[in-house]
Amino acid sequence: LVSKGDVIQQLSKQSQLKNYSANKPDTLRLVSSTTDELGFTHSKYHQYYKGIPVIGGTMIFHEKEGL
């Protein structure tokens, strides 16, 4: 398992998720985050470009204890 930060860093390196920080035109926004009965946290993000939602730009991260 890898952390959200590792995934974002890897995608950024591959230019699939370039400029993801909030002060740049391309952003990820947290839509929801839930923790299930096994302790896994599921965080759903939507990608936006210049404030416009990107079609198909949804990512879901699954982590447990930061991994």
Short mmCIF file of C-alpha atoms in Angstrom, two decimals:
data_model
loop_
_atom_site.label_atom_id
_atom_site.label_comp_id
_atom_site.label_asym_id
_atom_site.label_seq_id
_atom_site.Cartn_x
_atom_site.Cartn_y
_atom_site.Cartn_z
CA LEU A 1 0.00 0.00 0.00
CA VAL A 2 1.12 3.58 -0.67
CA SER A 3 0.07 6.89 0.83
CA LYS A 4 -1.99 9.58 -0.91
CA GLY A 5 1.07 11.82 -0.96
CA ASP A 6 3.11 9.12 -2.72
CA VAL A 7 0.37 8.64 -5.33
CA ILE A 8 0.06 12.38 -6.00
CA GLN A 9 3.85 12.69 -6.23
CA GLN A 10 4.08 9.80 -8.69
CA LEU A 11 1.22 11.08 -10.85
CA SER A 12 2.79 14.53 -10.84
CA LYS A 13 6.06 13.04 -12.06
CA GLN A 14 4.16 11.35 -14.87
CA SER A 15 2.53 14.68 -15.82
CA GLN A 16 -0.94 13.22 -15.27
CA LEU A 17 -1.60 15.42 -12.27
CA LYS A 18 0.67 18.39 -12.85
CA ASN A 19 0.13 21.58 -10.81
CA TYR A 20 -2.29 20.09 -8.27
CA SER A 21 -1.84 22.74 -5.59
CA ALA A 22 -4.66 25.18 -4.81
CA ASN A 23 -2.82 28.27 -6.10
CA LYS A 24 -2.44 26.85 -9.62
CA PRO A 25 -5.05 26.40 -12.37
CA ASP A 26 -5.27 22.61 -11.95
CA THR A 27 -6.57 21.52 -8.54
CA LEU A 28 -7.88 18.51 -6.64
CA ARG A 29 -10.74 19.13 -4.25
CA LEU A 30 -11.77 16.74 -1.52
CA VAL A 31 -15.39 15.73 -2.08
CA SER A 32 -15.85 13.17 0.68
CA SER A 33 -13.93 11.09 3.17
CA THR A 34 -15.28 8.13 5.12
CA THR A 35 -13.76 5.47 7.33
CA ASP A 36 -15.16 1.96 7.15
CA GLU A 37 -15.52 -0.71 9.85
CA LEU A 38 -12.05 -2.13 9.00
CA GLY A 39 -10.36 1.23 9.62
CA PHE A 40 -9.76 2.11 5.97
CA THR A 41 -10.28 5.75 5.01
CA HIS A 42 -11.73 6.33 1.53
CA SER A 43 -11.17 9.87 0.22
CA LYS A 44 -12.76 11.02 -3.03
CA TYR A 45 -11.29 13.95 -4.98
CA HIS A 46 -12.49 15.79 -8.08
CA GLN A 47 -10.08 17.49 -10.45
CA TYR A 48 -10.75 21.06 -11.62
CA TYR A 49 -9.02 23.18 -14.24
CA LYS A 50 -9.40 26.93 -13.76
CA GLY A 51 -12.41 26.22 -11.55
CA ILE A 52 -14.14 23.98 -14.13
CA PRO A 53 -14.71 20.30 -13.28
CA VAL A 54 -12.70 17.90 -15.44
CA ILE A 55 -14.87 15.12 -16.89
CA GLY A 56 -13.53 11.80 -15.62
CA GLY A 57 -11.24 13.65 -13.20
CA THR A 58 -12.24 11.72 -10.09
CA MET A 59 -9.74 9.94 -7.85
CA ILE A 60 -10.45 7.77 -4.86
CA PHE A 61 -7.68 7.02 -2.37
CA HIS A 62 -7.91 4.12 0.08
CA GLU A 63 -5.59 4.21 3.08
CA LYS A 64 -5.15 2.72 6.51
CA GLU A 65 -2.92 4.27 9.15
CA GLY A 66 -1.45 6.70 6.61
CA LEU A 67 -0.55 4.03 4.05
#
